[in-house]
Coordinates of C-alpha atoms and ligand atoms in Angstrom, one line a residue:
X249 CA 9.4 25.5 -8.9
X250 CA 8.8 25.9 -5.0
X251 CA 6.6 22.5 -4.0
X252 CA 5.5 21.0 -0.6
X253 CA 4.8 17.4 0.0
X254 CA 2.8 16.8 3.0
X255 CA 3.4 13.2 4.2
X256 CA 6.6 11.8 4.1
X257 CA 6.1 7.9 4.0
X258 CA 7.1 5.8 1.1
X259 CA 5.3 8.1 -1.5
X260 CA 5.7 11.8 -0.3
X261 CA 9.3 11.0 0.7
X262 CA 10.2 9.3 -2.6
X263 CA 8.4 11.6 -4.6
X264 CA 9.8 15.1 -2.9
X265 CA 13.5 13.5 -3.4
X266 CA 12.8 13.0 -7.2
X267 CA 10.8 16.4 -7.3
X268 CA 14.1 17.5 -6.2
X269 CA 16.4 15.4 -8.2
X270 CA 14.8 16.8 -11.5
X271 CA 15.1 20.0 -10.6
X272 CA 12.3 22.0 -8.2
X273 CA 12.8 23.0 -4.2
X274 CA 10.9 20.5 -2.2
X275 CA 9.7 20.8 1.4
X276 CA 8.4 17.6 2.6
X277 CA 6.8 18.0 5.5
X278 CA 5.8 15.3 8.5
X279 CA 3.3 15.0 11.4
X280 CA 6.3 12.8 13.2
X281 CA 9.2 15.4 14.4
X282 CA 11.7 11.8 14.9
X283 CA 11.1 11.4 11.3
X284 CA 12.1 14.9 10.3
X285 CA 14.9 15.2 13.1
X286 CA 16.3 11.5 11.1
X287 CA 15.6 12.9 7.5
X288 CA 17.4 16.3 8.2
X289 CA 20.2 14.4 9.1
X290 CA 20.0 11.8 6.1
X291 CA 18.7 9.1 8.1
X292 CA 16.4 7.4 5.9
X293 CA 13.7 6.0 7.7
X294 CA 12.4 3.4 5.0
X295 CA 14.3 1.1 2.7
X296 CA 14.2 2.2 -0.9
X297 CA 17.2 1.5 -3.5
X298 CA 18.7 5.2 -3.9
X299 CA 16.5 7.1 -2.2
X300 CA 19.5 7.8 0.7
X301 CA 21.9 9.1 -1.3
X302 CA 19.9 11.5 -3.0
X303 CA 18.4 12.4 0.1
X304 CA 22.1 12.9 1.2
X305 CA 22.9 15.1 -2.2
X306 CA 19.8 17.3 -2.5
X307 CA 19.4 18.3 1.4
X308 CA 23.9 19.3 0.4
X309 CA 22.2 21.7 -2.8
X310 CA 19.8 23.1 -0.5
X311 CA 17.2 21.8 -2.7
X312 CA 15.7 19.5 -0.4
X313 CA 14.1 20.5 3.2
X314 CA 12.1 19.2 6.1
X315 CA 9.9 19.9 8.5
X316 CA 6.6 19.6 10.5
X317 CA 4.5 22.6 9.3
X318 CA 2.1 22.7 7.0
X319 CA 1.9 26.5 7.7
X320 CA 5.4 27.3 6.7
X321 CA 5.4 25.1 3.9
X322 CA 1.9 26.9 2.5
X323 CA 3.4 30.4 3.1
X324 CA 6.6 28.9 1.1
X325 CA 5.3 27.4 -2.1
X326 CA 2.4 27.8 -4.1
X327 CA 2.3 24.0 -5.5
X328 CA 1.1 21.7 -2.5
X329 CA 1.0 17.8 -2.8
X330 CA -1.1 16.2 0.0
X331 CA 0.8 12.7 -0.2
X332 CA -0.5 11.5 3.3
X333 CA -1.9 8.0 4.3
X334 CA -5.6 7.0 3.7
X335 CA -5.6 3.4 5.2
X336 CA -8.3 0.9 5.4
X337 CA -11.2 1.2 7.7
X338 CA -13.0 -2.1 8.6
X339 CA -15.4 -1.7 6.2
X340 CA -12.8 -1.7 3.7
X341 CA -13.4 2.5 2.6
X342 CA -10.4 4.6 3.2
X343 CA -10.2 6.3 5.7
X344 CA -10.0 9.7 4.8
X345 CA -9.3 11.7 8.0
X346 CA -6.1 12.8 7.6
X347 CA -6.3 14.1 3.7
X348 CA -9.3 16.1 5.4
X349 CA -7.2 18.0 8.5
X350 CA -4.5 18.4 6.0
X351 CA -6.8 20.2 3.4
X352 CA -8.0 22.2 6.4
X353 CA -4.5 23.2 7.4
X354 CA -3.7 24.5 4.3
X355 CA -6.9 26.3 4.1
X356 CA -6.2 28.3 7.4
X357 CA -2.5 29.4 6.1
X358 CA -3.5 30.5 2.7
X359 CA -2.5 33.7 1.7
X360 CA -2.2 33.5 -2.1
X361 CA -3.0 30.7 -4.7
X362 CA -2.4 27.5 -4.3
X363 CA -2.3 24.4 -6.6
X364 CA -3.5 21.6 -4.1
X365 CA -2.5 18.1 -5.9
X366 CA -4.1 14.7 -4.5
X367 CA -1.1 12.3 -4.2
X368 CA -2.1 9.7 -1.8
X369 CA -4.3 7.0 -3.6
X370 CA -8.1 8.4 -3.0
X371 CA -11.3 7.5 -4.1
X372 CA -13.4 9.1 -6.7
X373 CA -14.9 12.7 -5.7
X374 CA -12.3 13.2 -2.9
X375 CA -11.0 15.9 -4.7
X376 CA -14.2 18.1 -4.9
X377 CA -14.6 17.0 -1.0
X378 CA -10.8 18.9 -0.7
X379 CA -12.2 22.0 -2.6
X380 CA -15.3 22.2 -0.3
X381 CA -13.6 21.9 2.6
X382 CA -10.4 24.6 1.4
X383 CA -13.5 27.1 0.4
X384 CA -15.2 27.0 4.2
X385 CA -11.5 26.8 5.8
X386 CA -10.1 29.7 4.8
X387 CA -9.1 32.6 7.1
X388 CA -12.7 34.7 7.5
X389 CA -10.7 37.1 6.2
X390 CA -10.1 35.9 3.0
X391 CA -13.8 34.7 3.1
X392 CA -17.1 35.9 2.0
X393 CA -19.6 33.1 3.5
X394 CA -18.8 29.7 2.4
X395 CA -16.9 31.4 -0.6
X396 CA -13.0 31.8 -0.6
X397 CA -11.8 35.1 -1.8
X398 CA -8.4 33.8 -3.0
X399 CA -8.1 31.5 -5.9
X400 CA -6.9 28.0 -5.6
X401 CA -7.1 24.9 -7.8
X402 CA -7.3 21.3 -6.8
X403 CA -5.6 18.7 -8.5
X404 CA -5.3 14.8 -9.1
X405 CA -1.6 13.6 -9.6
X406 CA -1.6 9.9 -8.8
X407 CA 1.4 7.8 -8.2
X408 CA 2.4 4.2 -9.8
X409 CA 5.7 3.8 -7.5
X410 CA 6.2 0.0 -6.8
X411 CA 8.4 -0.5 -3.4
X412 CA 11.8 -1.5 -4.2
X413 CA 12.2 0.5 -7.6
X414 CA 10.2 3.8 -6.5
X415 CA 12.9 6.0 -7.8
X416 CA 13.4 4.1 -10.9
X417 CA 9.4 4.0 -10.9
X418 CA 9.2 7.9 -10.4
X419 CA 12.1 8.7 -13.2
X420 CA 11.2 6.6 -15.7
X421 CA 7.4 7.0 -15.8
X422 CA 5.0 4.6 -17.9
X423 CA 2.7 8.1 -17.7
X424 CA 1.9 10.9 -15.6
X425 CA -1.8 10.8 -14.7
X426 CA -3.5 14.6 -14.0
X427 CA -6.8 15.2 -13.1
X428 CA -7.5 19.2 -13.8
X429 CA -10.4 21.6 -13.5
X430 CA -8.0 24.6 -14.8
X431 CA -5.9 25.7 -17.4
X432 CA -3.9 27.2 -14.8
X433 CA -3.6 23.4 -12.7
X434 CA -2.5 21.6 -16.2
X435 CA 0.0 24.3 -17.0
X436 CA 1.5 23.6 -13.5
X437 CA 1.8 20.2 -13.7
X438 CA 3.0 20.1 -17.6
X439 CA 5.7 22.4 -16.1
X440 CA 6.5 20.1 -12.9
X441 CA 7.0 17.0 -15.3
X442 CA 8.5 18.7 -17.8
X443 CA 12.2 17.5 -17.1
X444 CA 11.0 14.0 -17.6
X445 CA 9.3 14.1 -21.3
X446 CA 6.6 11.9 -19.7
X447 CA 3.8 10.4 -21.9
X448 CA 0.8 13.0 -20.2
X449 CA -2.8 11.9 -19.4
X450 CA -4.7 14.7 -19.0
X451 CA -8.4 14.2 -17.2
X452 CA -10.9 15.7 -15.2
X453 CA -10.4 14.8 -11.4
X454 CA -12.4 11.7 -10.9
X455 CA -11.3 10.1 -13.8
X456 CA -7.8 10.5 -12.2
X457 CA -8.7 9.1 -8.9
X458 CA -10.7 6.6 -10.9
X459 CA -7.5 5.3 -13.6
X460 CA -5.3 5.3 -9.7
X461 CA -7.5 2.7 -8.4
X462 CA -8.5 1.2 -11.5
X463 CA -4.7 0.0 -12.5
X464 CA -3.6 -1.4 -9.3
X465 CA -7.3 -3.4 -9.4
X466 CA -6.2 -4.6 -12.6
X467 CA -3.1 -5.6 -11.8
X468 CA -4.7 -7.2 -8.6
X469 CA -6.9 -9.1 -11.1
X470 CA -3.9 -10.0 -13.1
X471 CA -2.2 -11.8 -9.9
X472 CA -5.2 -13.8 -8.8
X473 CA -6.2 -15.1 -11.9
X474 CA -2.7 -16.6 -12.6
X475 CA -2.8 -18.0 -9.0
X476 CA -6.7 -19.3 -9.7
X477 CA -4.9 -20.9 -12.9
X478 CA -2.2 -22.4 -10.4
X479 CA -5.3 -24.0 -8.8
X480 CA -6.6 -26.0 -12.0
X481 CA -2.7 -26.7 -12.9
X482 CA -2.6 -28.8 -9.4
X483 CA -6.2 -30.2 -10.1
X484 CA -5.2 -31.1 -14.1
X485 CA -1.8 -31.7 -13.5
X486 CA -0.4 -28.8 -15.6
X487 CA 2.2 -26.2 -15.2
X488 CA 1.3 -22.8 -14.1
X489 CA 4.6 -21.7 -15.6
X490 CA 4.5 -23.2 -18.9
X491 CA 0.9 -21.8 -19.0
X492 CA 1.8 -18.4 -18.3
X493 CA 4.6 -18.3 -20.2
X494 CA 2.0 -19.3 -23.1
X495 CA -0.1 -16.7 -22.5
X496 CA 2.5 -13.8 -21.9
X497 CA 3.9 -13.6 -25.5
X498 CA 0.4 -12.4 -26.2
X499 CA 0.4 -8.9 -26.3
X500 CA -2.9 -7.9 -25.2
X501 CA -1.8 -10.4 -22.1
X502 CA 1.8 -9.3 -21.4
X503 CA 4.5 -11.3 -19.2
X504 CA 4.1 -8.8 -16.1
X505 CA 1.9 -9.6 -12.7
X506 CA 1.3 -13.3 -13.6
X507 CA 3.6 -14.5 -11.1
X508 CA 1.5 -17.7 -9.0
X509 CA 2.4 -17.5 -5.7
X510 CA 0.7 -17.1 -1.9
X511 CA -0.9 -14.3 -3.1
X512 CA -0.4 -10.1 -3.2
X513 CA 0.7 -8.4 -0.2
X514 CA 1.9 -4.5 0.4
X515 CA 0.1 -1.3 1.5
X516 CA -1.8 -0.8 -1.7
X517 CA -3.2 -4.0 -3.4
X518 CA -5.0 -5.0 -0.8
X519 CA -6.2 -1.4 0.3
X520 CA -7.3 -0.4 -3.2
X521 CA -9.3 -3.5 -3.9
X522 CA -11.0 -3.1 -0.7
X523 CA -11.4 0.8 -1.3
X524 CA -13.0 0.4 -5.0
X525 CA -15.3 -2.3 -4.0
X526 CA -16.7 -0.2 -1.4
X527 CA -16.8 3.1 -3.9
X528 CA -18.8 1.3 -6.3
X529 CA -20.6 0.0 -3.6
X530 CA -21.5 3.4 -2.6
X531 CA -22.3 4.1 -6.1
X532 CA -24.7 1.4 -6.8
X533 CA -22.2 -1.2 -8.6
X534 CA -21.5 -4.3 -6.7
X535 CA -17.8 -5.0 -8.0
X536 CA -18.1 -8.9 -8.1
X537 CA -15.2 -9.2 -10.2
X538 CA -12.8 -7.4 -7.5
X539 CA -14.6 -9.5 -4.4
X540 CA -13.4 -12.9 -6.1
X541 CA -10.1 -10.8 -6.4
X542 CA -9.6 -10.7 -3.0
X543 CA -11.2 -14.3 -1.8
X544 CA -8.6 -16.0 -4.4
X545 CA -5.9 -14.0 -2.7
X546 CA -7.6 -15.1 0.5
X547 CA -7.4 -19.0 -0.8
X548 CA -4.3 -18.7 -1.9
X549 CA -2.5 -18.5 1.2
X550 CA -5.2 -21.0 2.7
X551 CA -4.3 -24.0 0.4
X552 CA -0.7 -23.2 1.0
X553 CA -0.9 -24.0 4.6
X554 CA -3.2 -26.8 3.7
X555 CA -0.4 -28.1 1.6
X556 CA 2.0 -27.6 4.8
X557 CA -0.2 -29.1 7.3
X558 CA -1.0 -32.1 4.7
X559 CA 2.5 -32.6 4.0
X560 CA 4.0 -32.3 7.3
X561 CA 1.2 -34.5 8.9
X562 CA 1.3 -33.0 12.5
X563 CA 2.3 -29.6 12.6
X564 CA 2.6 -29.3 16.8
X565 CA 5.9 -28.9 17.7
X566 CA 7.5 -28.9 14.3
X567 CA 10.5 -26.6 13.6
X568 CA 9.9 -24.5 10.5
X569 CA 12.1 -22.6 8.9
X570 CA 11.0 -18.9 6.8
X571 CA 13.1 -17.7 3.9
X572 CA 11.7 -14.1 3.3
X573 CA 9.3 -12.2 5.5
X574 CA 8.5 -8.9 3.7
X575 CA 5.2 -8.5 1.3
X576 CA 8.2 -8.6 -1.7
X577 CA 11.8 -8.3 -2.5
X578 CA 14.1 -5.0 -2.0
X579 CA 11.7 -4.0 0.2
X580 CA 11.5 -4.1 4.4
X581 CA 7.8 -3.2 3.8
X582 CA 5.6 -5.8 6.3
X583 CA 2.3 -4.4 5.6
X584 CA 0.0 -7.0 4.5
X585 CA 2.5 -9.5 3.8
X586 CA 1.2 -13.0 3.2
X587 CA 3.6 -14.1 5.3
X588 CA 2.0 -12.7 8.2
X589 CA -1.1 -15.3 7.9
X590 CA 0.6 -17.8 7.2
X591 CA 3.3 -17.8 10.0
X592 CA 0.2 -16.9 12.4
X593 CA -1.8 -19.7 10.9
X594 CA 1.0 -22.3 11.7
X595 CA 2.0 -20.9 15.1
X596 CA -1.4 -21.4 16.4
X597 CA -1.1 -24.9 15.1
X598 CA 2.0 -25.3 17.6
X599 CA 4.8 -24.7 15.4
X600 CA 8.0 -22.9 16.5
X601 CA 9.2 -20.7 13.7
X602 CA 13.0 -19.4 12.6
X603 CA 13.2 -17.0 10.2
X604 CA 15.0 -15.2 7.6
X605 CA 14.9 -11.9 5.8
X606 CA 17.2 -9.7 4.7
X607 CA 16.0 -6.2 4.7
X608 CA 12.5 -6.9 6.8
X609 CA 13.8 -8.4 10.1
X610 CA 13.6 -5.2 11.6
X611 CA 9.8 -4.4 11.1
X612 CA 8.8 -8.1 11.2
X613 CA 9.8 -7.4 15.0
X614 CA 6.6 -5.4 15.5
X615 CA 4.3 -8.0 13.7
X616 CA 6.2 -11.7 15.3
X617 CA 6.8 -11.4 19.1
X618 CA 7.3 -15.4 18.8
X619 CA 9.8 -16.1 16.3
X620 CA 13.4 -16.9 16.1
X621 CA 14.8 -14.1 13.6
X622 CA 18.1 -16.2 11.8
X623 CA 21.5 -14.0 10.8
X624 CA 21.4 -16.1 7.4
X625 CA 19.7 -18.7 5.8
X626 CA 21.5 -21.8 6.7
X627 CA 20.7 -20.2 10.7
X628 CA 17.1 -20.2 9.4
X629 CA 16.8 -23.6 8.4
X630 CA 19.4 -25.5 10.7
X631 CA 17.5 -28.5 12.4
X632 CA 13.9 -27.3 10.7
X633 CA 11.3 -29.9 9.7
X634 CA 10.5 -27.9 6.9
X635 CA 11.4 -24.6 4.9
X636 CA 8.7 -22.5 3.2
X637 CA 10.1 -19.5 0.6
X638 CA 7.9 -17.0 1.1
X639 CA 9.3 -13.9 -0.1
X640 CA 11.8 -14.4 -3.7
X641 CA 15.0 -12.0 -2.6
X642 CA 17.4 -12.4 -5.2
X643 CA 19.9 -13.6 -2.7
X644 CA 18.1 -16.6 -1.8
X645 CA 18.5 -18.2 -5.1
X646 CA 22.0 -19.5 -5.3
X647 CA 22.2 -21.2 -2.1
X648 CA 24.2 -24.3 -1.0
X649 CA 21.5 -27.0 -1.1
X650 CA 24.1 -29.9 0.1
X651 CA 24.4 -27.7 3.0
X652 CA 20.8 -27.4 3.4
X653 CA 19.9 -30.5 3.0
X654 CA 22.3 -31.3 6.1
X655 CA 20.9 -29.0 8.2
X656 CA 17.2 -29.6 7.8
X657 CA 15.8 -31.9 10.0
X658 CA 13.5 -33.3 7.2
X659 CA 14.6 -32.4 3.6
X660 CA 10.8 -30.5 2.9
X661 CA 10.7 -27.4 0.8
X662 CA 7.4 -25.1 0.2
X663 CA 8.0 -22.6 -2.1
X664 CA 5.9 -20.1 -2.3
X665 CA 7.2 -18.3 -5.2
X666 CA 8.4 -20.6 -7.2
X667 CA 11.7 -19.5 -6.6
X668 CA 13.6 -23.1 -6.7
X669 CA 11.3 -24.1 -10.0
X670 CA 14.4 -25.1 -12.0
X671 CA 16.9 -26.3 -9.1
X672 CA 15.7 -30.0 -9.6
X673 CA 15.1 -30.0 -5.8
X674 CA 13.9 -33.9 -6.0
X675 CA 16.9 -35.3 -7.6
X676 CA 19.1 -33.2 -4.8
X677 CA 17.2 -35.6 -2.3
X678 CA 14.1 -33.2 -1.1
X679 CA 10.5 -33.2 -1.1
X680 CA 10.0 -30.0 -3.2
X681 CA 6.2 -28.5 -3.3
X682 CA 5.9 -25.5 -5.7
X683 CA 2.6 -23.6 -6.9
X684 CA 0.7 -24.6 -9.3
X685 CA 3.5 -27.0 -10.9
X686 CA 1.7 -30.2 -11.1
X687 CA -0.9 -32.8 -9.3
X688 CA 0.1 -32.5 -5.9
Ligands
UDX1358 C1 1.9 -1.6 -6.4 C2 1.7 -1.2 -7.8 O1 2.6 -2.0 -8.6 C3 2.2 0.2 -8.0 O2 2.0 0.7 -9.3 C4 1.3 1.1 -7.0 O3 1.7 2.5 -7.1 C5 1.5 0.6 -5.6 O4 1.1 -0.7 -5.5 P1 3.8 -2.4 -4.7 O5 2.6 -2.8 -3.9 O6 4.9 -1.7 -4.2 O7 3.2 -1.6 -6.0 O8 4.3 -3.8 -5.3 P2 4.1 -4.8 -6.5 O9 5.4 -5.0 -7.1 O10 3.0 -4.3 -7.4 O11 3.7 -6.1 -5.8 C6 2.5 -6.1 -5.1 C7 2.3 -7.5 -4.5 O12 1.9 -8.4 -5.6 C8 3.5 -8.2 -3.9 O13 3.1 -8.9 -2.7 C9 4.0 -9.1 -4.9 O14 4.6 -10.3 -4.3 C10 2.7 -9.6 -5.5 N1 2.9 -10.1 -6.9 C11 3.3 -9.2 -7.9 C12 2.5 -11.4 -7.2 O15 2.1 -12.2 -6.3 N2 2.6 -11.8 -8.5 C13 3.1 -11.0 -9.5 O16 3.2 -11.4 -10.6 C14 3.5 -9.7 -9.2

């Protein structure tokens, strides 16, 4: 099948690859002509296991193509996902604005039908928003009054891509969520998945919008109740991860998202929490549950730079050294990372910071002006007063902690993520702080 993906970032770009990879002819289109220039060449412009050599193979097959018009993408395919970026506005709705000049866009180029299909993460009744605005955008001339004269579908097709295993995410599906209002739509997308045998989940198009921000709420919720828990395990004097490893084997609970830590970071958690609160808002519900949500998340990094400033006793002047920057692993991803608050928090309290991160060096550039970016670990902490894990990259686990040790200035560990819970840190001569493992 001929599709078009109109936004290339971490979503479009990772799902017009796999579109690709499973057997359709993909156009991804961009607003940003460096991107496309980069992409037709290979150039990946974001860090995502795979992604590049498929990029590499499909654009090889002739499969794969880029460019920056939505007009020759809508004369070229008849199946359309709008997979652009609806970020936060400071009321916490998202911002709409460019799913709206995209909708127009394709509007003004139709010729035939289309099958428009709501990637990006959108709240409920966007989708009938996109069909009012397609029906008083189309060419007059294939317009009687506010009616279009060719036929057209919207769709809701939302994605569950995690950063860092997106491709894996995208081929080995959980479900694939439609939201229809046709036959015609569901017999599209049944076709589109096909090659996967995916588990289908066929709604209207609210409830799809609805389920999108509904799961990544839940899993939100998930998060900061296991670092609320990590909160009464310092008070008590219990083990967070004994007590979610209690709770996991439960199958109505499950092992997955009940990590403690400083809290959820990324360009979606804290965007669709934010989003939903202020849909139901909008709608008459006041969403307590999803406000405490994001005030434990909030807290969470708060009593982690409590426990610093406690611990170090003055922070002015102190060397700390950062092991992970980006909002998780395998990812170079910034947005949102807790590590942002943090780091800012302590600077302002006259700290000079060196840092660490494998993949997200790069981007943290644009967010830290006025910190010392290491080559390696041991670079990161070499004459620091403290070390705080932030972000739990596989590579940071086996390290030398004799060498460490050495290095550091004072032998003080925060880890953030728990990444160090079963290295007997004390016994190797440090001060280890974890979350949630004990009275502190
Ligand atoms: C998330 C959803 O998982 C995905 O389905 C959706 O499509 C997009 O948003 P992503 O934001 O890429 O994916 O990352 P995820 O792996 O979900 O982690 C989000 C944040 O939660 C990260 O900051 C991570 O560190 C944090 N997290 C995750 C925890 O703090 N504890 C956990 O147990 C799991």
């Amino acid at each position: 099948m001929n599709i078009s993906i109109i936004g290339s970032g971490y979503v479009g770009l990772v799902t017009g690859v796999c579109l690709a990879h499973i057997g359709h002819n993909v156009i991804c289109v961009d607003i940003d002509e460096e991107k496309i220039k980069k992409l037709r060449k290979a150039l990946v412009p974001i860090y995502e296991p795979g992604l590049g050599e498929l990029i590499k193979k499909y654009i090889k097959k002739k499969t794969l193509s880029f460019t920056t018009s939505i007009k020759e993408a809508t004369k070229k395919t008849d199946v359309i996902f709008i997979a652009v970026g609806t970020p936060s506005k400071k009321n916490g709705d998202a911002d709409l604005t460019y799913v709206e000049n995209v909708a127009r866009q394709i509007a003004e180029s139709m010729t035939s039908y289309k099958l428009i299909i709501e990637k990006s993460t959108v709240p409920a009744d966007t989708g009938n928003k996109i069909r009012r605005t397609v029906e008083l955008n189309v060419n007059k001339k294939h317009r009687k009054g506010t009616k279009s004269q060719i036929e057209f579908d919207v769709a809701s097709n939302p994605e569950f891509l995690r950063e860092g295993s997106a491709v894996d995410d995208f081929m080995n599906p959980d479900r694939v969520v439609i939201g229809v209002e046709s036959k015609k739509a569901e017999k599209i997308l049944r076709e589109i998945y096909k090659p996967l045998k995916p588990k289908m989940v066929v709604t209207d198009i609210n409830s799809a919008e609805i389920i999108k921000h509904a799961s990544n709420s839940f899993l939100a919720t998930k998060i900061s109740f296991a670092n609320a828990l990590s909160q009464v395990c310092n008070h008590v004097g219990a083990d967070i991860l004994k007590v979610v490893e209690g709770m996991g084997y439960d199958k109505r609970i499950g092992k997955s998202f009940l990590n403690a830590g400083i809290g959820y970071g990324g360009s979606c958690f804290p965007k669709d929490v934010d989003a939903f609160i202020r849909l139901s808002e909008k709608n008459g519900y006041d969403f307590a549950l999803l406000k405490s949500v994001r005030d434990i998340n909030k807290e969470q990094k708060q009593s982690f730079i409590k426990l610093i400033e406690e611990k170090l006793w003055i922070v002015k002047n102190k060397t700390i050294g950062v092991l992970g920057l980006a909002f998780k692993p395998n990812t170079d991803d910034m947005r949102s990372a807790p590590s942002i608050d943090i780091i800012q928090q302590l600077q302002k309290e006259g700290a000079k910071i060196k840092a660490f991160d494998p993949k997200a060096s790069t981007t943290a550039k644009e967010v830290f002006k006025k910190i010392t970016y290491a080559k390696d670990v041991y670079g990161a902490v070499k004459d620091c007063d403290c070390l705080l894990l932030l972000t739990e990259w596989d590579e940071f686990k086996d390290i030398d902690f004799e060498k460490l040790r050495r290095l550091m200035n004072q032998p003080i560990i925060f880890d953030g993520r728990n990444l160090y819970h079963d290295k007997n840190l004390e016994k190797m001569g440090f001060e280890y702080y974890g979350i949630g493992r004990g009275k502190v």
